[in-house]
Amino acid sequence: MMAIATKAKYQLETFWVPEGQEESPVYALRLTNNTDQPLENFTLCVSGPARIDPAASVEGGTLLKRLSNHAEFAPPEGFVLRPGESWTVKALGMSYHPKHWTDGANAGYVVLSDNDAVSVSVAPTRAKGDNAALTRGAVIYPVPNVAPVSVSVVPWPNAVSVSGRLAPPAGLDLRPEGGEAAAAVRAFKALTEGLFPVEGIVRPAAEGGFPISLSLADGFAPEAYNVRFSAAGVAVSGSTRTGLLYGLITLGQILRGARLHPETFLFPAAGEIIDEPALVWRGVHLDVARQFYATAEIEHFLRILAWNKLNRFHWHLSDDEAWRVEIDAYPALTEIGAWRGHGLKIPPLLGSGPQVTGGYYSKAAIREIVAQAASLGIEVIPEIDVPGHCYAMLQAIPDLRDPGEVGSFYSVQGFPVNCINPAREQTYRVLETIFDELIELFPSKIIHIGADEVPLGAWSGSPEALARLRDISGEAVAAAHAARLNVITNTHGADEIDGSGAAVLQAEFLARVQAFLASRGCVTGGWQEAAHGNVIDKGRSLLFGWRTVEASAALAGEGYDMVVCPGQVYYLDMANSQAWSEPGASWAGWSDPEKLYTFDPVEGWSDAQKKHLLGVQCCIWSEPMTDRGVFDRLVFPRLSALAETGWTQPQRKSFQRFEALVGLMPILYGIYAEQ
Ligand code: TNX
C-alpha cells in the first residue's frame, strides 16, 4: 500500500462557466501549491459527480485516465508548479453541464512520481456569475402559532374527530393486552428511545405516564388502527401488530406536538381517530453503492421511515461503484467490490478520496437490520442490479465477462463494459448462488434485480453474446448489433434500448433469472426496463416506473404491477430548485417539497390501470451525498411529503397543513440549514 500524506497543502478550486457567459461552457480545475516546495512530475486526480465524458476536450493538460467521474490529469511536459502558483486545466464540450454546487469535483489528490497520493483540500464548485451562498442542511419548517389543525400527525389520518383538551401528559404508560400488543409496545418503545432518547415518551404511571390500553380487535385492514381518547385514558386497537404500532405512532406524534408546542397543538380529551393507508406500497429506496451508510445510519433511517408510516425499504446493494453485501460463496465481491481508493481496482469516485473508503454489510448486520425493520412494519427488498451497473461486480468476478470480448461500450454514468454476460452459463451459476444467499437473508418474497440502463452497445464485442443473438434473432440483428461496437452513445441520458440487440439479450437473461427466482417462490422486482421484450412473467413481477407517470400507466395497462417513482419528482437526489446554490442533481428535473406533495402519481390512469398500482416510492440515489448536510437537505421533508401521498386519501391532502406539522418530524443527521 502506498503512503497517503494527509496534510493538505495543495488546494483545488473548480469553476463552471455556464452557457451565456462570455466564454463557451467550460469546467475549470485550478490547483494551487501552498507548500514551500515546487511540485513537479505529478498528476492530479479528482472525483465527484461531474464526468469528463468522451465528447469533452481538455486544455492546459492531458487527461490520462477516466473512469466515470474519476479523472486523472497531467500538466504539460516538464511543468513545475512553484510555491504560491496555480495550474488550471479546462474541460470543454462536456455533454452534461453542471447545474448545482455538488455537481463538480468534491475530492482530489496529487499523485507524486513515487505513486504517493497527497490529499488536496477541495472547495465546492462555483458557477461563474453566481455569488449566492451555497446551501446545505434541511430547510427549517417552523411550527406556526396557529395551525390549520389541532393535533400534529404526519401522514395525516383519514378520519379525525377529536374534541376537548387535556393538559399534555408527560408520557405514555402503555398497557398491552396479549402477545401482539406487547410486541407493538416493545417496538414503539425502542422506536421512540431511538428517535427521541431524552423525551421519555414511554414512561410508567409512577413517572407521570398517561394510561394507554392496547388490544387486538377484528375487522381492521392490515395496517389500520383506531385511537379513542377520554379523560381517563386512551384505547388503541387494530387487527395486527403493525396496526397497533401505527396507532401508537399517531399518539406519540400528538403527544410530542402538544408537549413541544402547547400554544399550537393539543392532546384531546375525547373523540377518535380512525385510520388506514391509501396505498399498500409506501416505499423508500436507498442507494448504498455510491456512498456507504453504516448499519447505525440504516437503523436510524428505518426508525424515521416507521415514524412516517413508510413500510417498504428498497435497499440498492450493488452498482458500478460498489458491491455491499457479504456473499459467502464469493468473498471477492466485498474484498474487492466494497472498497475504493487510489491504486485499488475501483478508484476514488463520487468524492471518496485517495484513502481506502467504503464498506459492506455482513450477514449478521443484515439480519439485525431486517429484524429491526420487521419489528417496525417495514419489509426490506434487496436489490442486486444486473445485468448492467455491474462494474464493481466484474472487478471481483471477471469470469462474468466473455474472455473473447473486444472493444468497449459505456454506460450513462461512463463505466466501460459494465454488463455481465447473458450468454455465459457461468453468469447464471454465480447469480443463482448469490440469489440463494439473499433469499436466505431476506424474508421478503421480492428480489429486485435492477435491469435498468443497459447501454445500447452492451455485448456488441462479445462473440459469445453475438452467437446467442444470432440464434434468437437471426444474422441481420446480430450483425447490426456487432456494428455498435465502440460507438459512443449515452452522452445525453440513458439509451432507449427497446427493440435493439441489447434488449433482446437482456430479455433472454431476465426471463431466465425470473424463472429461477420463481422456482424459489419469489417475485422479480425490476426497474421499468425489465419489460423490454415483454418476456418476463407479469404475474410474478413488480416494476418500478422511474420515467414518466404515463409510461407507468402504460405498463400497468399491459398487466404489470407497478410502483410509481418518477425521477422528475420522486428522485430525492434531484435538487429542491434550479439554483446553483442548491445541492443535488437535476438531470431528471427538480422538485421542491410542495411540488412533490401535490404531485399526482396516477394522473390520467384508467380504473383498469389503477388495479395494478401497488403504491409510490421515493428513490435516494447517493451520487451527491458526499456530505451528510446535503443528505438532510435533499431528503427532508420530501420523504414525509411522499409518505403522506402514500398514506392519506388524495381528497384529504393539504400542503398548508403539512407545512405546519412537518417541522416536528425527525431528520437523519440533524443538520439544518443556517438561518
Ligand atoms: C438513474 S433510474 C439511475 C441510477 C442513478 C440515478 C441518478 C435508474 C433506475 N438508474 O443509476 O443513480 O439515475 O439520479
XYZ file of C-alpha atoms in Angstrom, residues 16-21 23-26 97-99:
13
model
C -18.210 26.170 -14.061
C -18.660 28.818 -16.714
C -22.215 28.247 -17.928
C -23.745 28.996 -21.301
C -24.429 32.663 -21.901
C -21.220 33.834 -20.255
C -16.706 32.169 -22.999
C -18.190 28.856 -24.138
C -19.244 26.479 -21.322
C -16.111 25.394 -19.512
C -23.416 20.590 -17.842
C -23.056 21.009 -14.094
C -26.110 22.715 -12.590
